[in-house]
Amino acid sequence: MTTVPGPKMSSMPPPPDGDVDRAAEVYSFTWIMACISVVFVAGRLYSRARLTKNVWWDDWCILVALLIDLAVAVIWTVYAEKGYARHMYYLIPPQLSHAGELNAISRSLCVLGIGIGKVSVAFLIERFAGPSKWRKWLLRSISISIVISALITVILFYAQCSPVLAVWDKGLLKAGMAKCWDPVPLATYVCPPEAALCCVQDRKVIHEPQCPLPLPETSNVSYADLFF
């Protein structure tokens, strides 16, 4: 079958490996990782609900993060099924616009999912690190800052263009039918603070001193059951 480049892409040099569809790679990577996540989160929730009977905020946060991850997996599946796992040289303008839209939505969900996942880790540390007000409020302050930063990042990502369709449909910009902000300030002053907060929390996790977990002597629950 002869592949014809999209009208907007005909001036681009063709990719050296031709019209290669990487949908199979997208499917396999996406759903293998999603299935692994489901197994671990399901095991964790089961052990917390049935064995330790101690479901807390860290469990609910990781469940929300998993649901967001599954939503992203579905979006990427649609992305690949539509034929968008190919080089943009071979996509026509409507396909480029739709691919950009799916990519924008999945990117926003990924930012939120990562933020909520880190909040879950902070609650997990708070659960087992023992009573310490300064540690509790430090972790909660960082977690709240990460969530707020993630929300601001997503909001500004969509607000940067008017109309919002221009975020993924660059044809509107070329036709003079839309306006977008300069992307440099957004990338310079909005995204780095969120990344810095995540690094601060990661450093806090790494340097958190080890502490004994309070288990009754008669308990048959293992430490693996607690962390699962």
PDB file of C-alpha atoms in Angstrom:
ATOM      1  CA  MET A   1       0.000   0.000   0.000  1.00  0.00           C
ATOM      2  CA  THR A   2       1.367   3.400  -0.981  1.00  0.00           C
ATOM      3  CA  THR A   3       1.491   5.914   1.854  1.00  0.00           C
ATOM      4  CA  VAL A   4       0.854   9.535   1.023  1.00  0.00           C
ATOM      5  CA  PRO A   5       2.201  12.248   3.328  1.00  0.00           C
ATOM      6  CA  GLY A   6      -0.238  14.719   4.834  1.00  0.00           C
ATOM      7  CA  PRO A   7      -0.657  18.027   2.972  1.00  0.00           C
ATOM      8  CA  LYS A   8       0.913  20.040   5.777  1.00  0.00           C
ATOM      9  CA  MET A   9       3.803  17.606   6.138  1.00  0.00           C
ATOM     10  CA  SER A  10       4.767  17.216   2.474  1.00  0.00           C
ATOM     11  CA  SER A  11       7.593  19.765   2.867  1.00  0.00           C
ATOM     12  CA  MET A  12       9.161  17.725   5.684  1.00  0.00           C
ATOM     13  CA  PRO A  13      11.835  15.151   4.895  1.00  0.00           C
ATOM     14  CA  PRO A  14      10.352  11.658   5.204  1.00  0.00           C
ATOM     15  CA  PRO A  15      11.473   9.581   8.175  1.00  0.00           C
ATOM     16  CA  PRO A  16      14.307   7.199   7.286  1.00  0.00           C
ATOM     17  CA  ASP A  17      12.415   4.094   8.444  1.00  0.00           C
ATOM     18  CA  GLY A  18       9.270   4.895   6.446  1.00  0.00           C
ATOM     19  CA  ASP A  19       5.661   4.700   7.608  1.00  0.00           C
ATOM     20  CA  VAL A  20       6.084   2.571  10.735  1.00  0.00           C
ATOM     21  CA  ASP A  21       3.079   2.131  13.014  1.00  0.00           C
ATOM     22  CA  ARG A  22       4.207   1.644  16.622  1.00  0.00           C
ATOM     23  CA  ALA A  23       0.720   0.859  17.906  1.00  0.00           C
ATOM     24  CA  ALA A  24       1.733  -2.609  19.103  1.00  0.00           C
ATOM     25  CA  GLU A  25       4.471  -1.091  21.263  1.00  0.00           C
ATOM     26  CA  VAL A  26       2.034   1.441  22.706  1.00  0.00           C
ATOM     27  CA  TYR A  27      -0.513  -1.285  23.513  1.00  0.00           C
ATOM     28  CA  SER A  28       1.997  -3.612  25.145  1.00  0.00           C
ATOM     29  CA  PHE A  29       3.816  -1.015  27.250  1.00  0.00           C
ATOM     30  CA  THR A  30       0.627   0.770  28.322  1.00  0.00           C
ATOM     31  CA  TRP A  31      -1.355  -2.270  29.408  1.00  0.00           C
ATOM     32  CA  ILE A  32       1.523  -4.260  30.908  1.00  0.00           C
ATOM     33  CA  MET A  33       2.273  -1.340  33.229  1.00  0.00           C
ATOM     34  CA  ALA A  34      -1.440  -0.786  33.896  1.00  0.00           C
ATOM     35  CA  CYS A  35      -1.968  -4.444  34.824  1.00  0.00           C
ATOM     36  CA  ILE A  36       1.033  -4.412  37.166  1.00  0.00           C
ATOM     37  CA  SER A  37      -0.353  -1.305  38.841  1.00  0.00           C
ATOM     38  CA  VAL A  38      -3.798  -2.868  39.237  1.00  0.00           C
ATOM     39  CA  VAL A  39      -2.336  -6.026  40.835  1.00  0.00           C
ATOM     40  CA  PHE A  40      -0.269  -4.118  43.391  1.00  0.00           C
ATOM     41  CA  VAL A  41      -2.941  -1.567  44.290  1.00  0.00           C
ATOM     42  CA  ALA A  42      -5.631  -4.261  44.537  1.00  0.00           C
ATOM     43  CA  GLY A  43      -3.375  -6.315  46.804  1.00  0.00           C
ATOM     44  CA  ARG A  44      -2.654  -3.300  48.945  1.00  0.00           C
ATOM     45  CA  LEU A  45      -6.308  -2.356  49.336  1.00  0.00           C
ATOM     46  CA  TYR A  46      -7.278  -5.955  50.076  1.00  0.00           C
ATOM     47  CA  SER A  47      -4.664  -6.304  52.813  1.00  0.00           C
ATOM     48  CA  ARG A  48      -5.579  -2.957  54.338  1.00  0.00           C
ATOM     49  CA  ALA A  49      -9.340  -3.598  54.242  1.00  0.00           C
ATOM     50  CA  ARG A  50      -9.447  -7.308  55.169  1.00  0.00           C
ATOM     51  CA  LEU A  51      -6.261  -8.038  57.122  1.00  0.00           C
ATOM     52  CA  THR A  52      -5.190  -4.892  58.969  1.00  0.00           C
ATOM     53  CA  LYS A  53      -8.606  -3.175  58.695  1.00  0.00           C
ATOM     54  CA  ASN A  54      -6.814   0.131  58.501  1.00  0.00           C
ATOM     55  CA  VAL A  55      -7.662   1.880  55.239  1.00  0.00           C
ATOM     56  CA  TRP A  56      -6.476   5.491  55.323  1.00  0.00           C
ATOM     57  CA  TRP A  57      -5.902   8.483  53.083  1.00  0.00           C
ATOM     58  CA  ASP A  58      -2.762   7.030  51.508  1.00  0.00           C
ATOM     59  CA  ASP A  59      -4.847   4.115  50.204  1.00  0.00           C
ATOM     60  CA  TRP A  60      -7.572   6.310  48.760  1.00  0.00           C
ATOM     61  CA  CYS A  61      -5.006   8.589  47.118  1.00  0.00           C
ATOM     62  CA  ILE A  62      -3.206   5.683  45.448  1.00  0.00           C
ATOM     63  CA  LEU A  63      -6.573   4.364  44.242  1.00  0.00           C
ATOM     64  CA  VAL A  64      -7.378   7.739  42.649  1.00  0.00           C
ATOM     65  CA  ALA A  65      -3.914   7.797  41.058  1.00  0.00           C
ATOM     66  CA  LEU A  66      -4.554   4.298  39.658  1.00  0.00           C
ATOM     67  CA  LEU A  67      -7.894   5.338  38.165  1.00  0.00           C
ATOM     68  CA  ILE A  68      -6.200   8.306  36.498  1.00  0.00           C
ATOM     69  CA  ASP A  69      -3.502   5.970  35.179  1.00  0.00           C
ATOM     70  CA  LEU A  70      -6.154   3.664  33.697  1.00  0.00           C
ATOM     71  CA  ALA A  71      -7.852   6.660  32.054  1.00  0.00           C
ATOM     72  CA  VAL A  72      -4.518   7.585  30.465  1.00  0.00           C
ATOM     73  CA  ALA A  73      -4.100   3.981  29.291  1.00  0.00           C
ATOM     74  CA  VAL A  74      -7.490   4.133  27.567  1.00  0.00           C
ATOM     75  CA  ILE A  75      -6.577   7.432  25.885  1.00  0.00           C
ATOM     76  CA  TRP A  76      -3.282   6.014  24.627  1.00  0.00           C
ATOM     77  CA  THR A  77      -5.122   2.956  23.334  1.00  0.00           C
ATOM     78  CA  VAL A  78      -7.480   5.181  21.347  1.00  0.00           C
ATOM     79  CA  TYR A  79      -4.453   7.179  20.197  1.00  0.00           C
ATOM     80  CA  ALA A  80      -2.772   4.076  18.806  1.00  0.00           C
ATOM     81  CA  GLU A  81      -5.991   2.589  17.407  1.00  0.00           C
ATOM     82  CA  LYS A  82      -6.565   5.758  15.357  1.00  0.00           C
ATOM     83  CA  GLY A  83      -3.158   5.305  13.717  1.00  0.00           C
ATOM     84  CA  TYR A  84      -1.464   8.186  15.525  1.00  0.00           C
ATOM     85  CA  ALA A  85       1.515   6.082  16.646  1.00  0.00           C
ATOM     86  CA  ARG A  86       3.073   6.899  13.300  1.00  0.00           C
ATOM     87  CA  HIS A  87       5.385   9.698  12.235  1.00  0.00           C
ATOM     88  CA  MET A  88       3.545  13.011  11.840  1.00  0.00           C
ATOM     89  CA  TYR A  89       4.838  13.158   8.268  1.00  0.00           C
ATOM     90  CA  TYR A  90       2.102  10.698   7.307  1.00  0.00           C
ATOM     91  CA  LEU A  91      -0.795  12.306   9.198  1.00  0.00           C
ATOM     92  CA  ILE A  92      -3.230  14.720   7.604  1.00  0.00           C
ATOM     93  CA  PRO A  93      -4.208  17.944   9.472  1.00  0.00           C
ATOM     94  CA  PRO A  94      -7.411  16.553  11.085  1.00  0.00           C
ATOM     95  CA  GLN A  95      -5.421  13.575  12.365  1.00  0.00           C
ATOM     96  CA  LEU A  96      -2.686  15.850  13.722  1.00  0.00           C
ATOM     97  CA  SER A  97      -5.304  17.932  15.526  1.00  0.00           C
ATOM     98  CA  HIS A  98      -7.011  14.906  17.089  1.00  0.00           C
ATOM     99  CA  ALA A  99      -3.663  13.361  18.037  1.00  0.00           C
ATOM    100  CA  GLY A 100      -2.674  16.635  19.688  1.00  0.00           C
ATOM    101  CA  GLU A 101      -5.966  16.752  21.582  1.00  0.00           C
ATOM    102  CA  LEU A 102      -5.542  13.232  22.967  1.00  0.00           C
ATOM    103  CA  ASN A 103      -1.950  13.985  23.857  1.00  0.00           C
ATOM    104  CA  ALA A 104      -2.965  17.171  25.691  1.00  0.00           C
ATOM    105  CA  ILE A 105      -5.632  15.378  27.725  1.00  0.00           C
ATOM    106  CA  SER A 106      -3.320  12.501  28.658  1.00  0.00           C
ATOM    107  CA  ARG A 107      -0.562  14.955  29.599  1.00  0.00           C
ATOM    108  CA  SER A 108      -2.886  16.796  31.969  1.00  0.00           C
ATOM    109  CA  LEU A 109      -4.025  13.554  33.586  1.00  0.00           C
ATOM    110  CA  CYS A 110      -0.414  12.408  33.976  1.00  0.00           C
ATOM    111  CA  VAL A 111       0.484  15.625  35.834  1.00  0.00           C
ATOM    112  CA  LEU A 112      -2.453  15.152  38.212  1.00  0.00           C
ATOM    113  CA  GLY A 113      -1.795  11.435  38.649  1.00  0.00           C
ATOM    114  CA  ILE A 114       1.855  11.975  39.580  1.00  0.00           C
ATOM    115  CA  GLY A 115       0.880  14.670  42.073  1.00  0.00           C
ATOM    116  CA  ILE A 116      -1.758  12.512  43.774  1.00  0.00           C
ATOM    117  CA  GLY A 117       0.625   9.547  43.843  1.00  0.00           C
ATOM    118  CA  LYS A 118       3.183  11.636  45.719  1.00  0.00           C
ATOM    119  CA  VAL A 119       0.510  12.738  48.169  1.00  0.00           C
ATOM    120  CA  SER A 120      -0.171   9.045  48.836  1.00  0.00           C
ATOM    121  CA  VAL A 121       3.512   8.481  49.628  1.00  0.00           C
ATOM    122  CA  ALA A 122       3.466  11.435  52.033  1.00  0.00           C
ATOM    123  CA  PHE A 123       0.459   9.995  53.875  1.00  0.00           C
ATOM    124  CA  LEU A 124       2.181   6.592  54.007  1.00  0.00           C
ATOM    125  CA  ILE A 125       5.229   8.147  55.676  1.00  0.00           C
ATOM    126  CA  GLU A 126       2.991   9.999  58.105  1.00  0.00           C
ATOM    127  CA  ARG A 127       1.241   6.752  58.964  1.00  0.00           C
ATOM    128  CA  PHE A 128       4.419   4.883  59.947  1.00  0.00           C
ATOM    129  CA  ALA A 129       6.898   7.590  60.949  1.00  0.00           C
ATOM    130  CA  GLY A 130       5.440   8.038  64.433  1.00  0.00           C
ATOM    131  CA  PRO A 131       3.953  11.084  66.141  1.00  0.00           C
ATOM    132  CA  SER A 132       5.782  14.206  65.046  1.00  0.00           C
ATOM    133  CA  LYS A 133       3.918  17.445  64.423  1.00  0.00           C
ATOM    134  CA  TRP A 134       6.692  19.090  62.427  1.00  0.00           C
ATOM    135  CA  ARG A 135       7.035  16.067  60.118  1.00  0.00           C
ATOM    136  CA  LYS A 136       3.264  15.820  59.724  1.00  0.00           C
ATOM    137  CA  TRP A 137       2.803  19.442  58.736  1.00  0.00           C
ATOM    138  CA  LEU A 138       5.929  19.498  56.579  1.00  0.00           C
ATOM    139  CA  LEU A 139       4.697  16.534  54.536  1.00  0.00           C
ATOM    140  CA  ARG A 140       1.174  17.910  54.305  1.00  0.00           C
ATOM    141  CA  SER A 141       2.421  21.347  53.274  1.00  0.00           C
ATOM    142  CA  ILE A 142       4.560  19.861  50.522  1.00  0.00           C
ATOM    143  CA  SER A 143       1.660  17.640  49.380  1.00  0.00           C
ATOM    144  CA  ILE A 144      -0.801  20.527  49.233  1.00  0.00           C
ATOM    145  CA  SER A 145       1.764  22.609  47.333  1.00  0.00           C
ATOM    146  CA  ILE A 146       2.302  19.804  44.814  1.00  0.00           C
ATOM    147  CA  VAL A 147      -1.447  19.441  44.173  1.00  0.00           C
ATOM    148  CA  ILE A 148      -1.942  23.199  43.826  1.00  0.00           C
ATOM    149  CA  SER A 149       1.059  23.455  41.519  1.00  0.00           C
ATOM    150  CA  ALA A 150      -0.248  20.583  39.380  1.00  0.00           C
ATOM    151  CA  LEU A 151      -3.676  22.224  39.096  1.00  0.00           C
ATOM    152  CA  ILE A 152      -2.115  25.566  38.147  1.00  0.00           C
ATOM    153  CA  THR A 153       0.044  23.841  35.528  1.00  0.00           C
ATOM    154  CA  VAL A 154      -2.981  22.134  33.951  1.00  0.00           C
ATOM    155  CA  ILE A 155      -5.128  25.278  34.036  1.00  0.00           C
ATOM    156  CA  LEU A 156      -2.441  27.461  32.450  1.00  0.00           C
ATOM    157  CA  PHE A 157      -1.721  24.770  29.864  1.00  0.00           C
ATOM    158  CA  TYR A 158      -5.268  25.094  28.533  1.00  0.00           C
ATOM    159  CA  ALA A 159      -5.548  28.838  29.146  1.00  0.00           C
ATOM    160  CA  GLN A 160      -2.459  29.676  27.110  1.00  0.00           C
ATOM    161  CA  CYS A 161      -4.386  29.755  23.820  1.00  0.00           C
ATOM    162  CA  SER A 162      -7.614  31.444  22.809  1.00  0.00           C
ATOM    163  CA  PRO A 163      -9.611  29.580  21.684  1.00  0.00           C
ATOM    164  CA  VAL A 164      -8.414  26.548  23.626  1.00  0.00           C
ATOM    165  CA  LEU A 165      -8.545  24.419  20.448  1.00  0.00           C
ATOM    166  CA  ALA A 166      -5.323  26.114  19.360  1.00  0.00           C
ATOM    167  CA  VAL A 167      -3.456  24.242  22.102  1.00  0.00           C
ATOM    168  CA  TRP A 168      -3.507  21.175  19.848  1.00  0.00           C
ATOM    169  CA  ASP A 169      -4.687  22.562  16.503  1.00  0.00           C
ATOM    170  CA  LYS A 170      -1.740  24.652  15.298  1.00  0.00           C
ATOM    171  CA  GLY A 171      -3.525  25.254  12.016  1.00  0.00           C
ATOM    172  CA  LEU A 172      -5.614  27.896  13.798  1.00  0.00           C
ATOM    173  CA  LEU A 173      -2.454  29.818  14.652  1.00  0.00           C
ATOM    174  CA  LYS A 174      -1.161  29.647  11.085  1.00  0.00           C
ATOM    175  CA  ALA A 175      -4.531  30.886   9.830  1.00  0.00           C
ATOM    176  CA  GLY A 176      -4.494  33.802  12.265  1.00  0.00           C
ATOM    177  CA  MET A 177      -7.666  32.536  13.982  1.00  0.00           C
ATOM    178  CA  ALA A 178      -6.115  32.070  17.427  1.00  0.00           C
ATOM    179  CA  LYS A 179      -3.596  33.612  19.774  1.00  0.00           C
ATOM    180  CA  CYS A 180      -1.282  31.892  22.253  1.00  0.00           C
ATOM    181  CA  TRP A 181       1.020  33.103  24.975  1.00  0.00           C
ATOM    182  CA  ASP A 182       4.758  32.942  24.661  1.00  0.00           C
ATOM    183  CA  PRO A 183       5.506  29.374  25.858  1.00  0.00           C
ATOM    184  CA  VAL A 184       8.869  30.337  27.392  1.00  0.00           C
ATOM    185  CA  PRO A 185       7.520  31.962  30.600  1.00  0.00           C
ATOM    186  CA  LEU A 186       5.136  29.046  31.145  1.00  0.00           C
ATOM    187  CA  ALA A 187       7.933  26.526  30.820  1.00  0.00           C
ATOM    188  CA  THR A 188      10.325  28.665  32.882  1.00  0.00           C
ATOM    189  CA  TYR A 189       8.239  29.872  35.812  1.00  0.00           C
ATOM    190  CA  VAL A 190       5.352  27.400  36.199  1.00  0.00           C
ATOM    191  CA  CYS A 191       6.637  23.885  35.516  1.00  0.00           C
ATOM    192  CA  PRO A 192       9.983  24.070  37.411  1.00  0.00           C
ATOM    193  CA  PRO A 193       8.372  24.918  40.810  1.00  0.00           C
ATOM    194  CA  GLU A 194       6.247  21.762  40.655  1.00  0.00           C
ATOM    195  CA  ALA A 195       9.304  19.708  39.723  1.00  0.00           C
ATOM    196  CA  ALA A 196      11.230  21.300  42.601  1.00  0.00           C
ATOM    197  CA  LEU A 197       8.473  20.425  45.091  1.00  0.00           C
ATOM    198  CA  CYS A 198       8.501  16.823  43.879  1.00  0.00           C
ATOM    199  CA  CYS A 199      12.270  16.707  44.365  1.00  0.00           C
ATOM    200  CA  VAL A 200      11.921  18.104  47.892  1.00  0.00           C
ATOM    201  CA  GLN A 201       9.381  15.415  48.760  1.00  0.00           C
ATOM    202  CA  ASP A 202      11.542  12.691  47.188  1.00  0.00           C
ATOM    203  CA  ARG A 203      14.512  13.876  49.247  1.00  0.00           C
ATOM    204  CA  LYS A 204      12.333  13.805  52.356  1.00  0.00           C
ATOM    205  CA  VAL A 205      11.326  10.214  51.584  1.00  0.00           C
ATOM    206  CA  ILE A 206      14.929   9.108  51.013  1.00  0.00           C
ATOM    207  CA  HIS A 207      16.226  10.678  54.222  1.00  0.00           C
ATOM    208  CA  GLU A 208      13.286   9.641  56.386  1.00  0.00           C
ATOM    209  CA  PRO A 209      14.789   7.764  59.335  1.00  0.00           C
ATOM    210  CA  GLN A 210      13.754   4.155  59.707  1.00  0.00           C
ATOM    211  CA  CYS A 211      11.296   3.544  62.526  1.00  0.00           C
ATOM    212  CA  PRO A 212       9.744   0.397  63.986  1.00  0.00           C
ATOM    213  CA  LEU A 213       6.208  -0.341  62.932  1.00  0.00           C
ATOM    214  CA  PRO A 214       3.776  -0.848  65.809  1.00  0.00           C
ATOM    215  CA  LEU A 215       2.505  -4.418  65.443  1.00  0.00           C
ATOM    216  CA  PRO A 216       0.824  -6.348  68.229  1.00  0.00           C
ATOM    217  CA  GLU A 217       2.828  -9.348  69.399  1.00  0.00           C
ATOM    218  CA  THR A 218      -0.089 -11.656  68.630  1.00  0.00           C
ATOM    219  CA  SER A 219      -0.615 -10.267  65.147  1.00  0.00           C
ATOM    220  CA  ASN A 220      -0.252 -12.637  62.202  1.00  0.00           C
ATOM    221  CA  VAL A 221       0.106  -9.725  59.785  1.00  0.00           C
ATOM    222  CA  SER A 222       3.465  -9.360  58.079  1.00  0.00           C
ATOM    223  CA  TYR A 223       5.201  -6.117  57.197  1.00  0.00           C
ATOM    224  CA  ALA A 224       4.549  -6.897  53.543  1.00  0.00           C
ATOM    225  CA  ASP A 225       0.828  -6.889  54.278  1.00  0.00           C
ATOM    226  CA  LEU A 226       1.125  -3.374  55.679  1.00  0.00           C
ATOM    227  CA  PHE A 227       2.970  -1.912  52.730  1.00  0.00           C
ATOM    228  CA  PHE A 228       1.016  -3.832  50.099  1.00  0.00           C
TER     229      PHE A 228
END
